[in-house]
Short mmCIF file of C-alpha atoms and ligand atoms in Angstrom, two decimals:
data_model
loop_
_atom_site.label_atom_id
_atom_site.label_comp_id
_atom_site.label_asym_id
_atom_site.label_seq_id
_atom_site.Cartn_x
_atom_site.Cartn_y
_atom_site.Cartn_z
CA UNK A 13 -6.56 -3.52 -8.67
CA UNK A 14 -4.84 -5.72 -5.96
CA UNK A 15 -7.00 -7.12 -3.40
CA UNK A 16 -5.22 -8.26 0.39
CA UNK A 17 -8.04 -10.82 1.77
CA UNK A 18 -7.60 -12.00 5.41
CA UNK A 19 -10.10 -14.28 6.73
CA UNK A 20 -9.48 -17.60 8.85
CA UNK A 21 -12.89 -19.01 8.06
CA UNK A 22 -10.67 -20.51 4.73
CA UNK A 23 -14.27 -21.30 2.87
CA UNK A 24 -15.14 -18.22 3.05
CA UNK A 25 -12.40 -16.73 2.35
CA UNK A 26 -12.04 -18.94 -0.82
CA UNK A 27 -15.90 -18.13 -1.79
CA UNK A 28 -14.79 -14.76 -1.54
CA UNK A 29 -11.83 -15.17 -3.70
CA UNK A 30 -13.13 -16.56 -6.36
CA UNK A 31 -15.85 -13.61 -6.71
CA UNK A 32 -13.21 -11.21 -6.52
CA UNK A 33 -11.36 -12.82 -9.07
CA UNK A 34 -14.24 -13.58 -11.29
CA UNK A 35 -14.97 -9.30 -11.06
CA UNK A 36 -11.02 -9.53 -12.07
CA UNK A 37 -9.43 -8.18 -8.87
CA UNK A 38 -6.22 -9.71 -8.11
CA UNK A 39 -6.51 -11.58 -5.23
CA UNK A 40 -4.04 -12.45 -2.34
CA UNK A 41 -5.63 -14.67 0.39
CA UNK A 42 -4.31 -15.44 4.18
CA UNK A 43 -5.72 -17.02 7.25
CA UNK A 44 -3.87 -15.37 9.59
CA UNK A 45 -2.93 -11.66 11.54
CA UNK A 46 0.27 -12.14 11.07
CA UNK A 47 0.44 -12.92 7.69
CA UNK A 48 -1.86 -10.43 7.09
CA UNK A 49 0.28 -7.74 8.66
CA UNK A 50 3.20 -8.91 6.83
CA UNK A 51 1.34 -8.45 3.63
CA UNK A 52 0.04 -5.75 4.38
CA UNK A 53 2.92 -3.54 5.19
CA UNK A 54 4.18 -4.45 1.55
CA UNK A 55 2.41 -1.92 0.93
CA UNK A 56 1.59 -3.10 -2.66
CA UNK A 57 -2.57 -3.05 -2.40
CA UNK A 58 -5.26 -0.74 -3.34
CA UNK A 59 -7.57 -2.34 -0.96
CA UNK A 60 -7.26 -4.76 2.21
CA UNK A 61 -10.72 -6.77 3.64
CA UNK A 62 -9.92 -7.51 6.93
CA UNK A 63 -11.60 -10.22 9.21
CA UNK A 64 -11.86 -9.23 12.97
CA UNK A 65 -11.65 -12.39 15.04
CA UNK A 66 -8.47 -14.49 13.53
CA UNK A 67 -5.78 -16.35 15.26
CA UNK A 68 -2.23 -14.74 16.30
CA UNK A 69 -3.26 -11.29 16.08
CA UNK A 70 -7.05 -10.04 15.71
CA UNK A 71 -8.07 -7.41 12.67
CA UNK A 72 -8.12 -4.41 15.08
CA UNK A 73 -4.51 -5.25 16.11
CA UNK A 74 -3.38 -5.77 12.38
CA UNK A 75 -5.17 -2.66 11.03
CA UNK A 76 -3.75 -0.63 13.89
CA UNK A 77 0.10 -1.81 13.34
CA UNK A 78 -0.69 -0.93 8.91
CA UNK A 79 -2.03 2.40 10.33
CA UNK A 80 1.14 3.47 12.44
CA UNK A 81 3.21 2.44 9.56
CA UNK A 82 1.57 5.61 7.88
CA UNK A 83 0.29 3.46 5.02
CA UNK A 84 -3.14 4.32 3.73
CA UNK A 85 -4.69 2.03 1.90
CA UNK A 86 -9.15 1.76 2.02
CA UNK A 87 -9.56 -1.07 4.90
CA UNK A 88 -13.39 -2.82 4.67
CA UNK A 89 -13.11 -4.79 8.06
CA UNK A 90 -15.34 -7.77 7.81
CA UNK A 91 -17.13 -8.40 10.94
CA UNK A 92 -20.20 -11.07 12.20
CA UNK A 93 -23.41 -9.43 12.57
CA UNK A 94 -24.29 -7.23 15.05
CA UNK A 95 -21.09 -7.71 17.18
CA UNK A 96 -21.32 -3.32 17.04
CA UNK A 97 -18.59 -3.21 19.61
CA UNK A 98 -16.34 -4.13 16.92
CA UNK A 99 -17.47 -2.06 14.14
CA UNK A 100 -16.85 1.05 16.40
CA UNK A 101 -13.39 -0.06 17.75
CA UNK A 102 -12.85 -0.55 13.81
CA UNK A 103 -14.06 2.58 12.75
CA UNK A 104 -11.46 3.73 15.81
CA UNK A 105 -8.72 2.45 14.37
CA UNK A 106 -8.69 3.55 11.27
CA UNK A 107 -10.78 1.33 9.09
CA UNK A 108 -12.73 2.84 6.12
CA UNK A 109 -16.22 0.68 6.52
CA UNK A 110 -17.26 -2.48 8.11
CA UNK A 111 -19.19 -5.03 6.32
CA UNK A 112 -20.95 -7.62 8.31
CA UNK A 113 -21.11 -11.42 7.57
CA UNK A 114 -22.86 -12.72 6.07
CA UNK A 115 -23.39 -10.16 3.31
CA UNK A 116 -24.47 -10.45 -0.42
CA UNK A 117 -21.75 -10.56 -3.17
CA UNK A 118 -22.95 -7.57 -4.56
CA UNK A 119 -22.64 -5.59 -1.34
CA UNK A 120 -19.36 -6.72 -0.81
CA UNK A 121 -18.67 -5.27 -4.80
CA UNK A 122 -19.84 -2.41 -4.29
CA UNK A 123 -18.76 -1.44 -1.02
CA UNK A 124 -15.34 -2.46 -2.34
CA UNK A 125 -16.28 0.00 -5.84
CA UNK A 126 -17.20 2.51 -3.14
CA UNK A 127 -13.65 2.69 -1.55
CA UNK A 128 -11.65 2.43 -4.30
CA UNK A 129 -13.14 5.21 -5.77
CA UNK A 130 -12.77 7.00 -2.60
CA UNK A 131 -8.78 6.57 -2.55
CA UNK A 132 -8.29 7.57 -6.58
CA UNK A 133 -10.16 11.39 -5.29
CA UNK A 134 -7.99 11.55 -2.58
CA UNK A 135 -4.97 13.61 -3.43
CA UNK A 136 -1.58 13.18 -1.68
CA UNK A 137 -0.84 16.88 -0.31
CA UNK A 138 1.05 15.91 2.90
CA UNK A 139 4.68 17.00 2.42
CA UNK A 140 6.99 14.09 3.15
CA UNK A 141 10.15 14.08 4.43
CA UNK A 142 13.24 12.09 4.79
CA UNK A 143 17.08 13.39 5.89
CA UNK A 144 17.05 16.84 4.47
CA UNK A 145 14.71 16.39 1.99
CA UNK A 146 10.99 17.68 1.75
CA UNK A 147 8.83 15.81 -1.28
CA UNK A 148 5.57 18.00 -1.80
CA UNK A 149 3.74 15.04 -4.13
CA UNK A 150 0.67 17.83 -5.12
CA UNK A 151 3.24 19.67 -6.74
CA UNK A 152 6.12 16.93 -7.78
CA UNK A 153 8.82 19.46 -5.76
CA UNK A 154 11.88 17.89 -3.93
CA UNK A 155 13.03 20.45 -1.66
CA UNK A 156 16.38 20.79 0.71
CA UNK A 157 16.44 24.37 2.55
CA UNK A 158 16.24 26.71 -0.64
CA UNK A 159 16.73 24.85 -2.95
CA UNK A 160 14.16 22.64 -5.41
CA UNK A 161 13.69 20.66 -8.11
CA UNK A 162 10.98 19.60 -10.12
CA UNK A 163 10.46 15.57 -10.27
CA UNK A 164 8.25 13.99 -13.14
CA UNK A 165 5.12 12.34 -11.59
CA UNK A 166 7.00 8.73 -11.81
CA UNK A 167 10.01 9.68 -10.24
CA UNK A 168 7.47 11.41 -7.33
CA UNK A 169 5.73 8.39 -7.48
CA UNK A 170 9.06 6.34 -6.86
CA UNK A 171 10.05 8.82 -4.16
CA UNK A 172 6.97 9.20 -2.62
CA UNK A 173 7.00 5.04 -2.06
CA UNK A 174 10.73 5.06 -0.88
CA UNK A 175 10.23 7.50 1.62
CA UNK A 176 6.53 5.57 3.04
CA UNK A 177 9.02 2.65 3.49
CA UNK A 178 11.13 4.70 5.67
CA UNK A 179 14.65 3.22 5.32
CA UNK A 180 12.81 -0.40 4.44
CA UNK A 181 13.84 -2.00 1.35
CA UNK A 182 11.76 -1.81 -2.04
CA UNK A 183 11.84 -4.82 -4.65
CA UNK A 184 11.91 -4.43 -8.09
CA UNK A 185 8.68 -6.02 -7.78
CA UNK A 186 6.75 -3.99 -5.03
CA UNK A 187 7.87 -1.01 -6.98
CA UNK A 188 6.62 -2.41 -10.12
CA UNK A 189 3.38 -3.18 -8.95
CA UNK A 190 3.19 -0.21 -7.33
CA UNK A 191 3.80 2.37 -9.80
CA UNK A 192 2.96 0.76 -13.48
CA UNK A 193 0.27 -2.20 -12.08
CA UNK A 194 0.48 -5.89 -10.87
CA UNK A 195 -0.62 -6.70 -14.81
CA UNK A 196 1.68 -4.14 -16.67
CA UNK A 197 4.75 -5.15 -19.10
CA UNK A 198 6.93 -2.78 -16.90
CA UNK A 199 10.79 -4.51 -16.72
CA UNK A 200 13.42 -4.14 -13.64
CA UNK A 201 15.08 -1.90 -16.70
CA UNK A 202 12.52 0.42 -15.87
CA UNK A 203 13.04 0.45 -12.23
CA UNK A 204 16.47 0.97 -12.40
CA UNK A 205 16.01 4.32 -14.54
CA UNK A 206 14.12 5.75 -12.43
CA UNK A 207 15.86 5.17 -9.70
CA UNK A 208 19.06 7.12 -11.73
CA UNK A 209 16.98 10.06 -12.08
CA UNK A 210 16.04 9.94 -8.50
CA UNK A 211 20.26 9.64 -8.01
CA UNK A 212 21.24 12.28 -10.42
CA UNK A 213 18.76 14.61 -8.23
CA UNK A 214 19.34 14.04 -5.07
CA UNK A 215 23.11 14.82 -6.12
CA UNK A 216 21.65 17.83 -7.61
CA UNK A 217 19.95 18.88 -4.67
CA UNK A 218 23.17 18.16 -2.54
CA UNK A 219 21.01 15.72 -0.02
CA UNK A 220 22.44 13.62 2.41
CA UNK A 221 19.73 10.98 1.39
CA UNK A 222 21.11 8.59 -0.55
CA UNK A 223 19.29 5.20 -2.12
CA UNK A 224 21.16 2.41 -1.58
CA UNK A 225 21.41 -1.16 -3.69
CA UNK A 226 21.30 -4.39 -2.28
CA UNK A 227 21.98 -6.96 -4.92
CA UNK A 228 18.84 -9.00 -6.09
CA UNK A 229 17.01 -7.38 -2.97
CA UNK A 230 15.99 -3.77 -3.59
CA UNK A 231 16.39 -0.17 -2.96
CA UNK A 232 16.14 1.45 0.22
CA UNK A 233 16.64 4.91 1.05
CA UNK A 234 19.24 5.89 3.72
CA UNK A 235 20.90 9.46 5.18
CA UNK A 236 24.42 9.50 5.11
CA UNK A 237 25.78 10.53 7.89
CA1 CA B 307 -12.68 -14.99 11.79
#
């Protein structure tokens, strides 16, 4: 499980770190909105703590940008006690639970437990869609207008992630992590399979959405005019 930390106070934010590691979360640690954003939209985490006061843009901001981007993922803001203002404007915008400094490691594990548990019973049953395609993920059905075909769950996995990114490119990498693990053996090989089954049935389907390569970059999904 991958673990976005942003948190300007940096020994806290190290303290925290190494408890998250040592409960063998992978950890990636910034001190700043904008990083944090940045990272965040990635889209590669299971879980994102999020400070409320830190420079260039504040956790309310950040979490509300990650939110119109349509990406989902648990958000524990992290907040200093009893400023209440901003644990409502949090729970406002879209964050999952506030925690508020200072708290006990083992509060902080098991609120973070809590919420990752929360996402895995969560199913995906939103239909997304992109050009003239509709992905149904609860059923692993690409649809255009009458016609459908049945994806396996990697391919609607792939899919599903390509279409969240909305045109954006994909690495290898983000796609690895997201859809075999940060820790797995999965290869670019793999990647690029799946992404030829994704080809040969969009071609099947007769879509105008095509994914397109960029050398040593990524995929990216695009609608061919
Ligand atoms: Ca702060």
């Amino acid at each position: 499980m991958r673990i976005l930390l942003v948190e300007d106070e940096k020994h806290l934010a190290e303290a925290i770190s190494q408890i998250l590691k040592k409960n063998n979360y992978t950890v990636d640690m910034v001190h700043d909105g904008e990083d944090g954003l940045d990272y965040a939209l990635s889209d590669i985490y299971d879980l994102i703590l999020l400070d409320i006061m830190l420079p260039k843009l504040n956790g309310i901001e950040v979490l509300k940008e990650i939110r119109k981007e349509g990406i989902s993922v648990p958000v524990l803001m992290l907040t200093a006690k009893g400023e209440i203002s901003d644990r409502v404007t949090g729970l406002d915008s879209g964050a999952d639970d506030y925690l508020p400094k200072p708290f006990a490691t083992e509060e902080l594990l098991a609120r973070i437990r809590a919420l990752s548990r929360r996402k895995s019973e969560v199913p995906t049953t939103d239909d997304l869609e992109f050009g003239d395609i509709t992905l149904t993920p609860s059923t692993l059905m690409l649809t255009k207008g009458a016609t459908e075909i049945k994806l396996t769950l990697r391919e609607c996995e792939l899919m599903e992630f390509l279409i969240l990114r909305k045109g954006l490119i994909a690495s290898k990498e983000m796609i690895i992590d997201k859809l075999w693990g940060f820790d797995s053996e999965a290869e670019h090989n793999n990647v690029e399979v799946y992404i030829s089954f994704l080809r040969k049935k969009l071609s099947f389907l007769k879509s105008n959405v095509v994914i397109s390569t960029t050398r040593g970059v990524g995929y990216a999904l695009e609608v061919n005019k």
